[in-house]
Tab-separated table of C-alpha atoms in Angstrom:
chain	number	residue	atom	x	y	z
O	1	UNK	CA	-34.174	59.493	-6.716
O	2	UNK	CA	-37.209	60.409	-3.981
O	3	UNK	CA	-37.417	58.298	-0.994
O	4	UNK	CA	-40.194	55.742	-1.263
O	5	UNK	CA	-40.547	51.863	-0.237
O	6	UNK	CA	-42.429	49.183	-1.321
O	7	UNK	CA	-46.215	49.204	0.018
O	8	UNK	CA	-48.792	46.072	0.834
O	9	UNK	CA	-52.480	47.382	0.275
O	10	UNK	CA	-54.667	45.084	1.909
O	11	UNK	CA	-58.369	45.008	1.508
O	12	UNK	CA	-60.664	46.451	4.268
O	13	UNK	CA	-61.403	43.006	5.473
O	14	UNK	CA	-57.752	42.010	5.780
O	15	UNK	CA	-56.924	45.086	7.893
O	16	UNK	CA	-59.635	44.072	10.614
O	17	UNK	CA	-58.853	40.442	10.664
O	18	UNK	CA	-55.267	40.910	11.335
O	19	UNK	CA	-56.161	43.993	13.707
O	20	UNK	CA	-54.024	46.551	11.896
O	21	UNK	CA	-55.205	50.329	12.558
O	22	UNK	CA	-56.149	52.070	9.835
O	23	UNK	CA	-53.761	55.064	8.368
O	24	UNK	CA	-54.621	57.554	6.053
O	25	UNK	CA	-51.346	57.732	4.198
O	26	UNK	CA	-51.050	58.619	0.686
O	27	UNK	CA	-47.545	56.867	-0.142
O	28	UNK	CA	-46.471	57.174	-3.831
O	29	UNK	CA	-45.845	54.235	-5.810
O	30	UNK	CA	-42.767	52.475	-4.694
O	31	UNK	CA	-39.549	52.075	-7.333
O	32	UNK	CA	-39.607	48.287	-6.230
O	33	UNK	CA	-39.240	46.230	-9.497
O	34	UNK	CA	-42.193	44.028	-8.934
O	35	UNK	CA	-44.380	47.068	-7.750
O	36	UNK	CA	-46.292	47.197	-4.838
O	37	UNK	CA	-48.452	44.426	-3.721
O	38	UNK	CA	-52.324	43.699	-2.958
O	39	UNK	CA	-53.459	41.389	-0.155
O	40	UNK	CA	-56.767	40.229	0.502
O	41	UNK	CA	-58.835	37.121	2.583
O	42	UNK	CA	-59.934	34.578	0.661
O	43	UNK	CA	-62.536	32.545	2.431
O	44	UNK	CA	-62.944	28.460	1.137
O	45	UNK	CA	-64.962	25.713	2.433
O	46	UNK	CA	-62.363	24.748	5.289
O	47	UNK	CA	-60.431	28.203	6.166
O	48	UNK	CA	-59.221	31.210	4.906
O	49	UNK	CA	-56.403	32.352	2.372
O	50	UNK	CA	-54.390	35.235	1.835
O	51	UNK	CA	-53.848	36.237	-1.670
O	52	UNK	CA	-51.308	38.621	-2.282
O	53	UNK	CA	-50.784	40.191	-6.250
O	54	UNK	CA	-48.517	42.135	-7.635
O	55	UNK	CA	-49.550	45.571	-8.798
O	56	UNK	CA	-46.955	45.648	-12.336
O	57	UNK	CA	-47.477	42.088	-13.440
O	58	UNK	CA	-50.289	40.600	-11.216
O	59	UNK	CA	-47.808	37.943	-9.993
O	60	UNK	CA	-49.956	35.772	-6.748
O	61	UNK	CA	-49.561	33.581	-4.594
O	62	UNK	CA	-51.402	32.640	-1.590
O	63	UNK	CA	-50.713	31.176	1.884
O	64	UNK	CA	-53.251	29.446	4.658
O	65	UNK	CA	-54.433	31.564	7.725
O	66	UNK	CA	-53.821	29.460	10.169
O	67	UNK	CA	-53.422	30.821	13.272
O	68	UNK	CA	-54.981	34.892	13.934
O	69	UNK	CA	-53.138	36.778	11.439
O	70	UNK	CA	-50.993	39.750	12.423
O	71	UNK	CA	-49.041	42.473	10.750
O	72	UNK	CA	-45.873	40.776	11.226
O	73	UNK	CA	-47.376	37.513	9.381
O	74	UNK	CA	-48.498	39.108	6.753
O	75	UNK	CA	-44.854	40.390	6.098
O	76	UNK	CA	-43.330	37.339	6.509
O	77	UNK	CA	-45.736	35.305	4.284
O	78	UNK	CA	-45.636	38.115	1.342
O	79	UNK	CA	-41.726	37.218	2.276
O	80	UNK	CA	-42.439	33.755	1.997
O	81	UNK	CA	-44.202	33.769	-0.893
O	82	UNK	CA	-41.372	36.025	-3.026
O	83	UNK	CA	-38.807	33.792	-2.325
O	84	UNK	CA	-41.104	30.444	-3.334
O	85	UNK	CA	-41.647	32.050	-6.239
O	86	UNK	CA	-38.826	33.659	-7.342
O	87	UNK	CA	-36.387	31.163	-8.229
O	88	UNK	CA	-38.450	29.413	-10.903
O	89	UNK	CA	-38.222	32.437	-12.477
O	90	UNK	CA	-34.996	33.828	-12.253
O	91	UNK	CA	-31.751	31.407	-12.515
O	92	UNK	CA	-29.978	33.930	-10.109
O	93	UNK	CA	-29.660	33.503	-6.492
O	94	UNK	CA	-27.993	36.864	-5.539
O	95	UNK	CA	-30.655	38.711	-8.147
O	96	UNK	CA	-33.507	36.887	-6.458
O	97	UNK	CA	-32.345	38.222	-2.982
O	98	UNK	CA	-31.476	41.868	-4.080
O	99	UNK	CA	-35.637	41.628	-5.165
O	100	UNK	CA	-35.754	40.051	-1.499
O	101	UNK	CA	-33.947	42.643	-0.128
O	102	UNK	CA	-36.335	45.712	-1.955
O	103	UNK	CA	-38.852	44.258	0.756
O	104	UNK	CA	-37.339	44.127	3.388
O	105	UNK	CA	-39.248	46.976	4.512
O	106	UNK	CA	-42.465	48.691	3.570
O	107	UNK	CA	-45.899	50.102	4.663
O	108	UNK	CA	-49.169	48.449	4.801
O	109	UNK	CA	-52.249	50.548	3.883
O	110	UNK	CA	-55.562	50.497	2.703
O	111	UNK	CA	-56.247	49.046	-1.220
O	112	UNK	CA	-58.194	52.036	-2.309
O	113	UNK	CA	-57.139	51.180	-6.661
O	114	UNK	CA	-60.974	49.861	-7.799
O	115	UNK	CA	-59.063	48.102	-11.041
O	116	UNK	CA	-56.353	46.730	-9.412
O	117	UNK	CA	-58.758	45.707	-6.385
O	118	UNK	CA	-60.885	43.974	-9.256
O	119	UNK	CA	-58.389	41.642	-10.060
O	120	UNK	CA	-57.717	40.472	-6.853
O	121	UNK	CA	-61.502	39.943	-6.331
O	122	UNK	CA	-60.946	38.024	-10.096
O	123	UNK	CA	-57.829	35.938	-8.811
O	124	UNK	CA	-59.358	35.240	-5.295
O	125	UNK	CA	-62.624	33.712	-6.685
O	126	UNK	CA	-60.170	31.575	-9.137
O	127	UNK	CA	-58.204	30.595	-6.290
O	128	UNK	CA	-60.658	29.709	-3.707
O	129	UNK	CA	-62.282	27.410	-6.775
O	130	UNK	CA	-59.187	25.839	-7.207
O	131	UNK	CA	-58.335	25.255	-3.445
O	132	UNK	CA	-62.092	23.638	-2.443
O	133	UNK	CA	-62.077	21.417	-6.205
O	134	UNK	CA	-59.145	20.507	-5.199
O	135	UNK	CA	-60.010	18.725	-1.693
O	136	UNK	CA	-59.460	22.002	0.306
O	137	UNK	CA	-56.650	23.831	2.590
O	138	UNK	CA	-55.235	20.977	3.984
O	139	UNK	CA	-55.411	18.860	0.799
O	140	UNK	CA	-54.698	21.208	-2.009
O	141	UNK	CA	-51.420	21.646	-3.449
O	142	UNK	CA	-50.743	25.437	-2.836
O	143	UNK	CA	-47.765	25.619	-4.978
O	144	UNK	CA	-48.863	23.530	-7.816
O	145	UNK	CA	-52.082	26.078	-7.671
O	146	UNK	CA	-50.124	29.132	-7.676
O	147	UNK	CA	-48.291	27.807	-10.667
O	148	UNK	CA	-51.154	27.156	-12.784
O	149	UNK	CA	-53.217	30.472	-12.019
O	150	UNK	CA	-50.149	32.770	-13.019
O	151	UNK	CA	-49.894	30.693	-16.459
O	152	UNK	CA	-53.554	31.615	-17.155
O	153	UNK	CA	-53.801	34.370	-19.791
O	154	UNK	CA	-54.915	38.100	-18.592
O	155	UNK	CA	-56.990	40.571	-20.527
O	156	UNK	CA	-55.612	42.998	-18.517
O	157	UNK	CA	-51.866	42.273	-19.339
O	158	UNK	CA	-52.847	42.129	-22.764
O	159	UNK	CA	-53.493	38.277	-23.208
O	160	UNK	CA	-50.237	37.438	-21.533
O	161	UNK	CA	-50.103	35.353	-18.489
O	162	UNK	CA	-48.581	37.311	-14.840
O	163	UNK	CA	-45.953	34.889	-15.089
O	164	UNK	CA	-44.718	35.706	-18.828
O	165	UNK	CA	-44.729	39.435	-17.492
O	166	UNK	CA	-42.721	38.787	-14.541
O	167	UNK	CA	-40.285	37.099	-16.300
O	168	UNK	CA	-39.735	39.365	-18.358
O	169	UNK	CA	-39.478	41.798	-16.590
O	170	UNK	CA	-37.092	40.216	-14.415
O	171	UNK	CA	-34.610	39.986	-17.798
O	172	UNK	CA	-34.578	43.416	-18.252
O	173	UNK	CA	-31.126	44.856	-17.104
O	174	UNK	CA	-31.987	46.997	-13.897
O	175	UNK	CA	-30.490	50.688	-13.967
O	176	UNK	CA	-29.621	51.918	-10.487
């Protein structure tokens, strides 16, 4: 099996807000089993958002800015944001850290994918909706949020919602 490891694409706008320089790497597509993953800013009302999406299922969830953002938290919110979302959809602690564990390293580099970059535009307009009807940042309940916009129905995933594909492709037995 080639050598490759899981890869966040981030938007152009991500890469100068959290000061990353830009590469010109051409990774291939990671054997990760959730894919790699899309990141992008999401501006609301009362602060900014970063949405992150997987690339096999279109899985998100999002996290608050905060403070400036740098490479490091980006990692450890997309980090962050696997492991609050995992569980609720597999019943398997060691399975949902060997997923974990498939990022515990990876590359960042420029989302260049105009369909896949499309949905995350899609998602991040949902989500900034949802955030600023809902009383904004510091009022909005992030994981109830990320809960109801992977339930929503895709066209792209064939009218199934990004949590119906992750989970099942989560029950699939994994070959090695």
């Amino acid at each position: 099996k080639e050598f490759s490891v899981p890869i966040l694409y981030c938007t152009k706008s991500l890469f100068s807000r959290a000061r990353i320089k830009a590469n010109t790497l051409e990774p291939p597509a990671s054997h990760a089993i959730l894919g790699d993953w899309y990141s992008m800013l999401v501006p609301t009302r009362n602060g900014n958002l970063v949405l992150y999406m997987s690339d096999k299922t279109l899985l998100t969830f999002i996290f608050t800015e905060g403070e400036r953002l740098t490479v490091e938290k980006l990692f450890l919110c997309f980090l962050q944001g696997l492991q609050n979302v995992l569980p609720a959809l597999i019943n398997s602690l060691p399975r949902t850290q060997a997923i974990i564990d498939e990022y515990s390293s990876g590359l960042i580099c420029r989302a260049k994918n105009a369909s896949l970059l499309g949905s995350l535009a899609d998602f991040a307009v949902t989500y900034a909706k949802f955030v600023d009807d809902d009383g904004g940042i510091g009022k909005a309940s992030i994981g109830d949020l990320v809960f109801e916009v992977n339930q929503r129905p895709c066209r792209r995933l064939g009218g199934l919602s990004p949590w119906e594909v992750t989970a099942q492709l989560l029950q699939r037995p994994q070959s090695n």
